[in-house]
Short mmCIF file of C-alpha atoms and ligand atoms in Angstrom, two decimals:
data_model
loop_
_atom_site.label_atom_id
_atom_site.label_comp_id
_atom_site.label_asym_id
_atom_site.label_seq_id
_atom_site.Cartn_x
_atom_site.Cartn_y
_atom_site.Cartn_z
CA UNK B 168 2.16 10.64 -66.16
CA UNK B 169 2.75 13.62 -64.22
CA UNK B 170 4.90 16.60 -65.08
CA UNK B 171 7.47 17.71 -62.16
CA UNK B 172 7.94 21.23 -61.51
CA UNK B 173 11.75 20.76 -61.97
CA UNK B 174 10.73 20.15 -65.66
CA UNK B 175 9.14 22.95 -66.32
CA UNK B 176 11.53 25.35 -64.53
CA UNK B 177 14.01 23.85 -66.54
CA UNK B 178 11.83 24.68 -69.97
CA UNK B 179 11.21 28.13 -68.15
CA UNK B 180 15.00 28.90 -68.17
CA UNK B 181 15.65 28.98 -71.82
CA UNK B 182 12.58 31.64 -72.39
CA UNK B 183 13.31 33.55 -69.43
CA UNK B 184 15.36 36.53 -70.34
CA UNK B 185 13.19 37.19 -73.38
CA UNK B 186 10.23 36.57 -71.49
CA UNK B 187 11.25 39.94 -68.92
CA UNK B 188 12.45 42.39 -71.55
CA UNK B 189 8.71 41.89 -73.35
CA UNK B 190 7.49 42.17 -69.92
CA UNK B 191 9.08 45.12 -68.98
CA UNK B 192 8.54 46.74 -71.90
CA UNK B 193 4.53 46.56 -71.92
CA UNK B 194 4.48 47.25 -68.55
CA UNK B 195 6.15 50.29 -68.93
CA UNK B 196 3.96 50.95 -71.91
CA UNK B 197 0.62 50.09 -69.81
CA UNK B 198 1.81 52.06 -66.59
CA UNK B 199 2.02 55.69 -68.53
CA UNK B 200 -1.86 54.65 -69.38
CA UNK B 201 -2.65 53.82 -66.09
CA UNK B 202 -3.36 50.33 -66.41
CA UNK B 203 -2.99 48.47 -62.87
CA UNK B 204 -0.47 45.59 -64.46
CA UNK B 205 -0.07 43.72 -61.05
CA UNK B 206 -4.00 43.82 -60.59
CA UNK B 207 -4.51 42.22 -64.35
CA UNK B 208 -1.51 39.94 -63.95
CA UNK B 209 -3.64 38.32 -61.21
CA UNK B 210 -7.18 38.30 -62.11
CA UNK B 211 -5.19 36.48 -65.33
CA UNK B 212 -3.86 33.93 -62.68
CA UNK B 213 -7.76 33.24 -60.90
CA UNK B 214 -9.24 32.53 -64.42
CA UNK B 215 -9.91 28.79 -64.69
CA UNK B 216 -11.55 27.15 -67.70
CA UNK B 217 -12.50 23.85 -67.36
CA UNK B 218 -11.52 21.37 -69.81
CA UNK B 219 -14.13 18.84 -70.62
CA UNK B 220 -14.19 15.20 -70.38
CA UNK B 221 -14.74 14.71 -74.46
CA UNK B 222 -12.61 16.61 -75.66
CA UNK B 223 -9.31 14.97 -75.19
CA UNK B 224 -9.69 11.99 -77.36
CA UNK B 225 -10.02 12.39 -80.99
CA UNK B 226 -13.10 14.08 -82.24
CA UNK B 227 -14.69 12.84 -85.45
CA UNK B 228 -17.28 13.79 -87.92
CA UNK B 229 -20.08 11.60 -89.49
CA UNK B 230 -17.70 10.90 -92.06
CA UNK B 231 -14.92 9.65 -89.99
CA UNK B 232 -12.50 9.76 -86.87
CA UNK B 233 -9.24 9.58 -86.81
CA UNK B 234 -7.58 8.21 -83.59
CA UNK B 235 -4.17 9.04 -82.11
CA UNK B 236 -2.14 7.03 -80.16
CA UNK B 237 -2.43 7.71 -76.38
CA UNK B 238 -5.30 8.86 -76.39
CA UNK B 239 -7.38 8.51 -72.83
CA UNK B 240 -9.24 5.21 -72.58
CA UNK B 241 -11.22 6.31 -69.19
CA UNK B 242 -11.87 8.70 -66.69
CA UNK B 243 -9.15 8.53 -64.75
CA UNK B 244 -6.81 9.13 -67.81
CA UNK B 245 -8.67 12.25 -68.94
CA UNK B 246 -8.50 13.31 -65.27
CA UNK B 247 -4.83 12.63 -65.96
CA UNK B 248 -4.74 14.64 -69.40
CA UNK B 249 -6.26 18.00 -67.84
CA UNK B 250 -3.79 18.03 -64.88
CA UNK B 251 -1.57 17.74 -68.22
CA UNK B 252 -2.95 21.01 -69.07
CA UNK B 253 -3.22 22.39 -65.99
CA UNK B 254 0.40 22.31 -64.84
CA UNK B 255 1.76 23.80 -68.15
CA UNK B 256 -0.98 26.25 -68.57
CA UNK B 257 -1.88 26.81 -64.63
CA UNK B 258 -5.37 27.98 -66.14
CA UNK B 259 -7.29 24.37 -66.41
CA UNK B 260 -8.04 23.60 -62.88
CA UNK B 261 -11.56 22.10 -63.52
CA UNK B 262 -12.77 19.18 -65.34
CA UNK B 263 -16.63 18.89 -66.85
CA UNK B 264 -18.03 15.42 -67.15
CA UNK B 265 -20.37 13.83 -69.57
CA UNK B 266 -22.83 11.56 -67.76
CA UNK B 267 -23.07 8.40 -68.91
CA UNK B 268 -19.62 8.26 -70.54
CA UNK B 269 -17.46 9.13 -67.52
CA UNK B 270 -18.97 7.95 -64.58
CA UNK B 271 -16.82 7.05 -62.08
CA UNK B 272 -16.37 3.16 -60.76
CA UNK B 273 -14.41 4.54 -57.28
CA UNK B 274 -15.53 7.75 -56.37
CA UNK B 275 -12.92 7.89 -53.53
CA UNK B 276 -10.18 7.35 -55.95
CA UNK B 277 -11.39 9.61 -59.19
CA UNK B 278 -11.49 12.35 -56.18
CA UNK B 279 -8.61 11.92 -55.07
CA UNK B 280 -6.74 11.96 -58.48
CA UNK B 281 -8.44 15.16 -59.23
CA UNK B 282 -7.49 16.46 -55.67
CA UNK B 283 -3.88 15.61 -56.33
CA UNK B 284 -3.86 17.17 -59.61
CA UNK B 285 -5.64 20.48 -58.15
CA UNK B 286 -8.62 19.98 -60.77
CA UNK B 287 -12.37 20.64 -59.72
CA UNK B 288 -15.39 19.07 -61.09
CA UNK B 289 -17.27 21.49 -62.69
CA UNK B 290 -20.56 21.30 -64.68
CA UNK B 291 -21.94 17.98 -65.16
CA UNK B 292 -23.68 17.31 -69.12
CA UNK B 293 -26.09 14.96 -69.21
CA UNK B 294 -26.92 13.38 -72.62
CA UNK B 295 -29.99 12.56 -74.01
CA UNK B 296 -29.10 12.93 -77.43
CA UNK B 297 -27.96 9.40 -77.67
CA UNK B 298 -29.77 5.60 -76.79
CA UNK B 299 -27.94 3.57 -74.22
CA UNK B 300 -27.69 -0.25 -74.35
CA UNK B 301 -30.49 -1.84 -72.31
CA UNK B 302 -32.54 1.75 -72.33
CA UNK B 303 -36.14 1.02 -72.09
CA UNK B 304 -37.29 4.10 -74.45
CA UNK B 305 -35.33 5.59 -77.44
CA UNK B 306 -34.36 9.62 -77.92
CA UNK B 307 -35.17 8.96 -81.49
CA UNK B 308 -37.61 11.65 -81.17
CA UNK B 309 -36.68 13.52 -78.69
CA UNK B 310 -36.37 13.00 -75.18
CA UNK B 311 -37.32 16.15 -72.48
CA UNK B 312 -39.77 17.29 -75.25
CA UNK B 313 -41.88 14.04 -76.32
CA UNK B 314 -44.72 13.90 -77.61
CA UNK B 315 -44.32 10.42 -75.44
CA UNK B 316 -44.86 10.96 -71.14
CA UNK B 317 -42.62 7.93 -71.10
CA UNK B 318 -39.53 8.56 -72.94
CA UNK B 319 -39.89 12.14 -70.34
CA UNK B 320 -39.55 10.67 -67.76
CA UNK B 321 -37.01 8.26 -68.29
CA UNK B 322 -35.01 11.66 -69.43
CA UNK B 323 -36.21 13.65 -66.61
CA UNK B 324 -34.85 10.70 -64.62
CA UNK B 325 -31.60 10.32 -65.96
CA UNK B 326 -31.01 14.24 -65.38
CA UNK B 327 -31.67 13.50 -62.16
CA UNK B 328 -29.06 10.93 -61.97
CA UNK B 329 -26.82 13.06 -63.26
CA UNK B 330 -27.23 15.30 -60.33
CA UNK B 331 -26.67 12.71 -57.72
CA UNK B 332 -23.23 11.41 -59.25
CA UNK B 333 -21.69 15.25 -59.60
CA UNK B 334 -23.14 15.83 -56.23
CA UNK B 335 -20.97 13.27 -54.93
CA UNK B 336 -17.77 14.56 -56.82
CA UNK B 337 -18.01 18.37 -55.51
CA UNK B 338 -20.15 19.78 -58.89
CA UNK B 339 -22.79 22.39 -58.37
CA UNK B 340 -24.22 22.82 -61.88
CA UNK B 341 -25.97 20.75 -64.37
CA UNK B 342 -25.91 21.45 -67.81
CA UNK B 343 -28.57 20.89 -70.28
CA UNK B 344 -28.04 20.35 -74.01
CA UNK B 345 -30.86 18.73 -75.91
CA UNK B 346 -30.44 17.31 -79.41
CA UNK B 347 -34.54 17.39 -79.55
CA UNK B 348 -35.92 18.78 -82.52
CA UNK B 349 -37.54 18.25 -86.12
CA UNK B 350 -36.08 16.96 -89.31
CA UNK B 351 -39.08 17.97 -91.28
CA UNK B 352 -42.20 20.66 -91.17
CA UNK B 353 -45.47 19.15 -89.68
CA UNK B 354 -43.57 16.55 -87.82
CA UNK B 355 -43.54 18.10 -84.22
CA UNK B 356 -46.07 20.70 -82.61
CA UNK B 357 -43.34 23.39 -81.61
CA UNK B 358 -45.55 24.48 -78.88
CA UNK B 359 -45.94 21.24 -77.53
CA UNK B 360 -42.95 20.44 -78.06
CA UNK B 361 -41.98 23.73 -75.65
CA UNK B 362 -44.29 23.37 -72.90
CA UNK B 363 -43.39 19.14 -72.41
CA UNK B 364 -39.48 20.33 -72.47
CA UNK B 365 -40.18 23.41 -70.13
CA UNK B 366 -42.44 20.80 -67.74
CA UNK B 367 -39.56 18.61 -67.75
CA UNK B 368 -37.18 20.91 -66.85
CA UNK B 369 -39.18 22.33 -63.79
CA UNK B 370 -39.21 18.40 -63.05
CA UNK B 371 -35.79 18.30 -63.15
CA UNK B 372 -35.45 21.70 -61.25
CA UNK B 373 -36.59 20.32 -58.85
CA UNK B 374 -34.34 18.19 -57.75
CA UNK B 375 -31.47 20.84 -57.73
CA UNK B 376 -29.53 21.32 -54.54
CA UNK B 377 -29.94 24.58 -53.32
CA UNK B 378 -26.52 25.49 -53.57
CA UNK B 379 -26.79 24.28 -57.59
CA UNK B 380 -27.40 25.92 -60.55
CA UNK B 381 -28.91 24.94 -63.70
CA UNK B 382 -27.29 25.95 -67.68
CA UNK B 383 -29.84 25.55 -70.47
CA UNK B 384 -27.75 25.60 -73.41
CA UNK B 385 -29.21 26.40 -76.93
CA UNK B 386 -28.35 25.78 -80.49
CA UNK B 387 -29.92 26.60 -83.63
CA UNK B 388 -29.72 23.00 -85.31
CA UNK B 389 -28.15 19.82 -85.65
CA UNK B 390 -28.83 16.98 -85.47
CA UNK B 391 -32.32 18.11 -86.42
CA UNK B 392 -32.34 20.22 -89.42
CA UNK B 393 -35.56 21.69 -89.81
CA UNK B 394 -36.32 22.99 -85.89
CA UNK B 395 -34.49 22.56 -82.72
CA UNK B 396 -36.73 23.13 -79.45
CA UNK B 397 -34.30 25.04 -77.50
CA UNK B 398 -32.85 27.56 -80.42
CA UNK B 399 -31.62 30.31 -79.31
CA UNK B 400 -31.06 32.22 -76.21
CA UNK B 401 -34.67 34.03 -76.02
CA UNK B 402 -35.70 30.61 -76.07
CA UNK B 403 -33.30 29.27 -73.13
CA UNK B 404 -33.88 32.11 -71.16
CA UNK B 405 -37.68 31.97 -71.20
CA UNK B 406 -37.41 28.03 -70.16
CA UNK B 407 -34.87 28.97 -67.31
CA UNK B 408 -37.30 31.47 -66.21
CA UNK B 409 -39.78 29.31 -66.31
CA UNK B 410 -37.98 27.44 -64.09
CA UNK B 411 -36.63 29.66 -61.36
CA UNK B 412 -33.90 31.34 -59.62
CA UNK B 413 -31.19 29.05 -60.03
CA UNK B 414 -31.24 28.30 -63.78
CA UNK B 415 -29.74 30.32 -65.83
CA UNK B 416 -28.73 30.36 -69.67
CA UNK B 417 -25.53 29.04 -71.34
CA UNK B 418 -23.95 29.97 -74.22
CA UNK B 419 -22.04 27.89 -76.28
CA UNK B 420 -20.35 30.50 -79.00
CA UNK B 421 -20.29 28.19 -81.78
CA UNK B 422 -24.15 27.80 -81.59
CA UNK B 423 -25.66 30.35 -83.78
CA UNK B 424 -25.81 31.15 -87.21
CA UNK B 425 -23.45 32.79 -89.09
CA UNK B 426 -22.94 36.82 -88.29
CA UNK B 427 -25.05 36.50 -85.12
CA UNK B 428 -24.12 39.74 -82.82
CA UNK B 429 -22.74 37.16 -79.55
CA UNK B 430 -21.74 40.62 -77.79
CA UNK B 431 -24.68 40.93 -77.57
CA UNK B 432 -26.29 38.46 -76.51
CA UNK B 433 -23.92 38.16 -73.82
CA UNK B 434 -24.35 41.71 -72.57
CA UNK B 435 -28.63 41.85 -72.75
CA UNK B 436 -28.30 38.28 -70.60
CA UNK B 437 -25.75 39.72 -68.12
CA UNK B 438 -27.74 42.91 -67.69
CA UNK B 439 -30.74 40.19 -67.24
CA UNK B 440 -28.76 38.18 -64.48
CA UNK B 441 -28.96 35.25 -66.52
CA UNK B 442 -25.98 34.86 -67.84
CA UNK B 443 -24.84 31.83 -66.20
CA UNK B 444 -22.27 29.77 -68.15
CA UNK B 445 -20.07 29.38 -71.58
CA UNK B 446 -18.44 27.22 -73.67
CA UNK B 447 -15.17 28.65 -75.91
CA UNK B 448 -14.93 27.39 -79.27
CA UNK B 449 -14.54 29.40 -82.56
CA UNK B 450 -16.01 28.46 -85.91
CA UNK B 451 -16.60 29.60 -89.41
CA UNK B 452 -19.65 27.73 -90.50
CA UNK B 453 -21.55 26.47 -87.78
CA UNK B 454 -21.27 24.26 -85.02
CA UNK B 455 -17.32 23.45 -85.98
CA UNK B 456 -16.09 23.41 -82.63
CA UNK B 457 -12.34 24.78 -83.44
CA UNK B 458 -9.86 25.91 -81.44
CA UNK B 459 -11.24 29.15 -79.10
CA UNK B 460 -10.19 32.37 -81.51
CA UNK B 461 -8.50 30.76 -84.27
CA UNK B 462 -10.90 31.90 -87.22
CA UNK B 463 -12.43 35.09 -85.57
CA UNK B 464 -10.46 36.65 -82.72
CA UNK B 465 -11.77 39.97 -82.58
CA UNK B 466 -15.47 38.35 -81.97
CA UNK B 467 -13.84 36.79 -79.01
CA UNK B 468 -12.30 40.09 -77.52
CA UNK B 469 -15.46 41.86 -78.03
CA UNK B 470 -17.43 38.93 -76.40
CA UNK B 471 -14.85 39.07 -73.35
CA UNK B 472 -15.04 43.04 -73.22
CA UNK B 473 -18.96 42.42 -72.72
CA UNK B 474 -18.03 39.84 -70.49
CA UNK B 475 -15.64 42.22 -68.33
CA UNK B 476 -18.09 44.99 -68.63
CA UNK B 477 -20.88 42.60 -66.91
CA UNK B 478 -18.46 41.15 -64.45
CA UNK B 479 -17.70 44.54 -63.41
CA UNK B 480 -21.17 45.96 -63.63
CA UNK B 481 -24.07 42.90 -63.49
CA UNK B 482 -23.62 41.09 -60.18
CA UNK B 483 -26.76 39.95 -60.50
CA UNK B 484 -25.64 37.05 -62.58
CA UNK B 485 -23.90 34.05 -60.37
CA UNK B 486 -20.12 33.43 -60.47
CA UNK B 487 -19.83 32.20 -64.85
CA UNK B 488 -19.02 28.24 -65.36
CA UNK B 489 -16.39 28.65 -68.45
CA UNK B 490 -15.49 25.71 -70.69
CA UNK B 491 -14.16 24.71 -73.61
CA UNK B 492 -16.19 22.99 -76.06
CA UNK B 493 -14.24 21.95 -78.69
CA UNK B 494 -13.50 18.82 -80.86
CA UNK B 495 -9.82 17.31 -82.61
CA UNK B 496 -10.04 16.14 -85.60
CA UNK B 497 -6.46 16.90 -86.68
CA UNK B 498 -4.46 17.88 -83.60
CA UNK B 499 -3.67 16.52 -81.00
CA UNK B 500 -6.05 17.46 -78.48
CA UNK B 501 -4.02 18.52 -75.50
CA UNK B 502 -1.80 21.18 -77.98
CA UNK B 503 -4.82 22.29 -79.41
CA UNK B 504 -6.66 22.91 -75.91
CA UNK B 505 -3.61 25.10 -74.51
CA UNK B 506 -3.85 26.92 -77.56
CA UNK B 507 -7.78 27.69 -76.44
CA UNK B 508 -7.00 28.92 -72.92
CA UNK B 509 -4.23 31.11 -74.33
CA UNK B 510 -6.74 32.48 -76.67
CA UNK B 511 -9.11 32.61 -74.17
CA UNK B 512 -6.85 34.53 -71.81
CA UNK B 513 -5.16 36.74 -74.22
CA UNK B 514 -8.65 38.16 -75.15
CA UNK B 515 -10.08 38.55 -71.69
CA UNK B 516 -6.28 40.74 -70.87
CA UNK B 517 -7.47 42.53 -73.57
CA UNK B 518 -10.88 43.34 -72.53
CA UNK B 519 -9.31 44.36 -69.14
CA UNK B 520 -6.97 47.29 -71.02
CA UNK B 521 -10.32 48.70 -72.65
CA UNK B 522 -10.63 52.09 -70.46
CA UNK B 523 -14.26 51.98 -69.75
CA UNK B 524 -14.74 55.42 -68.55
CA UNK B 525 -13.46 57.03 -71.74
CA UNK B 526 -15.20 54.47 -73.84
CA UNK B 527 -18.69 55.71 -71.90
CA UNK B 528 -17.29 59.25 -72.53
CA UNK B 529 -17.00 58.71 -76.22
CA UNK B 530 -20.28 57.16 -76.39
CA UNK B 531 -21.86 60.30 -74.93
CA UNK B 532 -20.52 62.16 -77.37
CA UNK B 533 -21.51 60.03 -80.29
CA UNK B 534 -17.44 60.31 -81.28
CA UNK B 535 -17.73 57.12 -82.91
CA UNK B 536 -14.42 57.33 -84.33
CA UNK B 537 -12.83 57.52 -80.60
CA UNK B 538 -15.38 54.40 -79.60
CA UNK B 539 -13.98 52.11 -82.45
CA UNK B 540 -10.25 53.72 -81.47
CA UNK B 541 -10.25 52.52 -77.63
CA UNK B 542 -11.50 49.25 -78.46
CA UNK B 543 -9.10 48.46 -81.33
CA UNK B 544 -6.10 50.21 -78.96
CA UNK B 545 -6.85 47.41 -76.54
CA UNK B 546 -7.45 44.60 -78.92
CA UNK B 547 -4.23 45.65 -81.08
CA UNK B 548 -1.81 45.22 -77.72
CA UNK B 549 0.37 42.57 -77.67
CA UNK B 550 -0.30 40.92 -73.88
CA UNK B 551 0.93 37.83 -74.12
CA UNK B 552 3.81 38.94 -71.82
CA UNK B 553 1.29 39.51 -68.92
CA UNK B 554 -0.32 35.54 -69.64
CA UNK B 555 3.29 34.90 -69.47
CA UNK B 556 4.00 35.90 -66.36
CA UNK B 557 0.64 34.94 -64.30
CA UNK B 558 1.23 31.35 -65.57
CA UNK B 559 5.08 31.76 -64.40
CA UNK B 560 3.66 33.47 -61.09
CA UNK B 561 1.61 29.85 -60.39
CA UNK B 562 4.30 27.51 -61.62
CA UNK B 563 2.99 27.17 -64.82
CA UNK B 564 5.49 27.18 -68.33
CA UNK B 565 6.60 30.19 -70.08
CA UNK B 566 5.74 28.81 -73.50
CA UNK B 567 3.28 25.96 -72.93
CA UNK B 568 3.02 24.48 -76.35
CA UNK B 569 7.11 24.29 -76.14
CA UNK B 570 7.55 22.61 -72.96
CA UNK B 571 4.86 20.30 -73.91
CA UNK B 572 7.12 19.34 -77.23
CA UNK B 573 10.34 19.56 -75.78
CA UNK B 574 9.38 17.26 -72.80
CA UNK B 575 7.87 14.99 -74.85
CA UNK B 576 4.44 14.64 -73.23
CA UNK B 577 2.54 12.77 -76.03
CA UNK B 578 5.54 10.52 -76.61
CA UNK B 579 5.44 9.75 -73.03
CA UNK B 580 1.78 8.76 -72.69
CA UNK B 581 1.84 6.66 -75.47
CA UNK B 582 4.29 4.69 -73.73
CA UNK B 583 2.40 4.47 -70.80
CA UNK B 584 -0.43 3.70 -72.82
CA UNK B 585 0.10 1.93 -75.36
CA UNK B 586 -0.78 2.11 -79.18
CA UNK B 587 -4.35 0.62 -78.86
CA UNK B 588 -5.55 3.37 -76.33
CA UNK B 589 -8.79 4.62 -77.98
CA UNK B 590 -11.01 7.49 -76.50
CA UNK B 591 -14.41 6.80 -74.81
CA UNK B 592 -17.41 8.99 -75.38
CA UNK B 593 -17.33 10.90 -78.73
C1 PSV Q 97 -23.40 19.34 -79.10
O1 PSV Q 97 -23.56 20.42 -79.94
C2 PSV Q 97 -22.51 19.71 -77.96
O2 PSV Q 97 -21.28 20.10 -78.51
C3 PSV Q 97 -23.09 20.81 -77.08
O3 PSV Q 97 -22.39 22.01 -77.31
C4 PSV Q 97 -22.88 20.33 -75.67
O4 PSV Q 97 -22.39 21.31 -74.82
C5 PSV Q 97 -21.89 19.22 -75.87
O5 PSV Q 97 -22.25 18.65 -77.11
C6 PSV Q 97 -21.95 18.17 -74.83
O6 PSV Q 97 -23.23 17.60 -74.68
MN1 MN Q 98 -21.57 23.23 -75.75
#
């Protein structure tokens, strides 16, 4: 299904007038203070998160997974879902693919849905984590960092692979998440276990287009429980130096233990020029993978005010590949993705009304009172307004999450659809 323009100008109608007094209020409000509205009004507009390929059938845990109806059965449906987002939200305009789950049986067809639909392929994941039918060796343990030269290569390889299909749908980054690790002390050599994953990676280097770039993401465990090779982001960044130039470090926020300072992290890496992609999620044990600034929103503005501050100030780091990594166990996964990217975007307006120069000011002075007062100032506006209107400025709805209800979208795919539709992938 596709949603007309017609249909959301009609939504658009009923929040209208409510919609410009807010506006014109915190304009007002942000003018007196200086604050270019028009300018952050459309850097909110250029901000695309890509929406990726797993996420929009039903998650699941080890224990379970509950299934909705209409939910996308294969690529071309999910393709279909995130121009779904994109036309309420006007903010999802790229898709991220997980290679071997979605790849494409017509090339000329998946492009031109995603053409149509204005989406771009971003990032492609590979996935080594799992054993495919008919694989000759098994990622039981491990698969860039084996102790076997074998089960390397065959992962080496299939990185490789991965290039050459998002190569042919526009990509120009590969992400690299490895589930390789230890369940137990003794059983792996962690130094070994580096140097085979950091000679595998300058294998797969390699054979990076110029024009590419290469994410090493990290996490501090799961599914191994006792040591994960690629832990943290000291750990990433050494391997993507190790590598070169064009790899670069990716972090995923809900991938570090509890209380971890992500701020940061993400400012040392952005001073570093290694800052090179993220993935959204928010989480209050681990790796939960919930909805982008539902548990801990103020972690998320101070993350994007780091973010801003490098943008602004690093541009030694490349052009940032955002994404949402999240998972659905109990919503449905298109309302709970919009509810991300307005997260997402209401903390990165936020991080554009922090006044840097007084900020620095107060930090030369050690008035730590004033620091903690410009930061909250910014994070304690209510900008939704200003998402409002950049979304309304592209064509997008007023109230995404509304229109999405009121015109029925779920109801509609199902139909299309039918009940059986079950998600591929995760
Ligand atoms: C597993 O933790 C994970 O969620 C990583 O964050 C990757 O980005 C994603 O799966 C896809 O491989
Ligand atoms: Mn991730």
């Amino acid at each position: 299904m596709k949603i007309q323009q017609e249909q959301i100008q009609v939504e658009n109608q009923k929040e209208l007038a409510s919609h410009k007094e807010s506006l014109d209020f915190l304009s007002n409000k942000l003018a007196k203070n200086n604050h270019d509205v028009d300018g952050i009004i459309s850097k909110l507009a250029e901000f695309q998160v890509a929406i990726p390929s797993w996420a929009l059938g039903a998650g699941g845990t080890r224990f379970g997974r509950f299934g909705f109806y209409g939910e996308p059965s294969n690529l071309e449906q999910k393709i279909e879902d995130v121009g779904l987002i994109h036309s309420l939200t006007q903010t999802a305009g790229a898709v991220s693919l997980h290679i071997p789950w979605d790849v494409p049986e017509d090339y000329k067809a998946i492009k031109e849905k995603a053409d149509a639909l204005n989406i771009k392929f971003d990032a492609v994941n590979s996935n080594t984590f799992q054993d495919q039918a008919n694989a000759k060796e098994s990622y039981k343990y491990g698969s860039l960092s084996n102790v076997k030269q074998a089960v390397r290569e065959q992962a080496i390889q299939h990185n490789l692979d991965v290039i050459k299909i998002g190569d042919k749908l526009g990509s120009k980054a590969l992400t690299v998440w490895l589930a390789d690790g230890s369940c137990f002390p003794g059983q792996n050599n962690f130094q070994t276990a580096f140097q085979n994953t950091q000679n595998s990676l300058i294998d797969i280097y390699k054979g990076l287009p110029d024009d590419w770039k290469m994410l090493v993401e990290y996490k501090p465990y799961e599914p191994n429980f006792y040591s994960t090779v690629i832990q943290d982001w000291g750990a990433s960044l050494m391997l993507a130096n190790g590598c070169g130039d064009k790899a670069y470090t990716l972090v995923d926020l809900g991938h570090h233990l509890p209380n971890s300072n992500i701020e940061q992290i993400v400012s040392i890496l952005s001073l570093k020029g290694k800052l090179g992609g993220f993935h959204f999620n928010d989480s209050k044990y681990g790796d939960d993978d919930l909805t982008a600034g539902s548990i801990k929103p103020y972690a998320l503005f101070l993350i994007f005010n780091e973010l801003v501050y490098g943008m602004k100030n690093n541009p030694q780091n490349p052009e940032l590949a955002w994404m949402i990594d999240a998972s659905h166990n109990v919503k449905d996964p298109l309302e709970d993705l919009i509810q991300s990217l307005e997260a997402i975007q209401e903390s990165y307006a936020k991080a554009m009304l922090v006044d840097q120069n007084a900020l620095k000011a107060a930090q030369l002075d050690n008035d730590v009172v004033k620091c903690q007062e410009i930061l909250q100032g910014a994070f304690r506006t209510d900008v939704r307004p200003l998402l409002e209107k950049a979304r309304l400025n592209n064509g997008g709805a007023l109230n995404p999450i509304k229109a999405y209800r009121s015109i029925d979208v779920r109801g509609q795919l199902v139909g299309e659809r039918g009940k059986n539709s079950v998600a591929t992938g995760l």
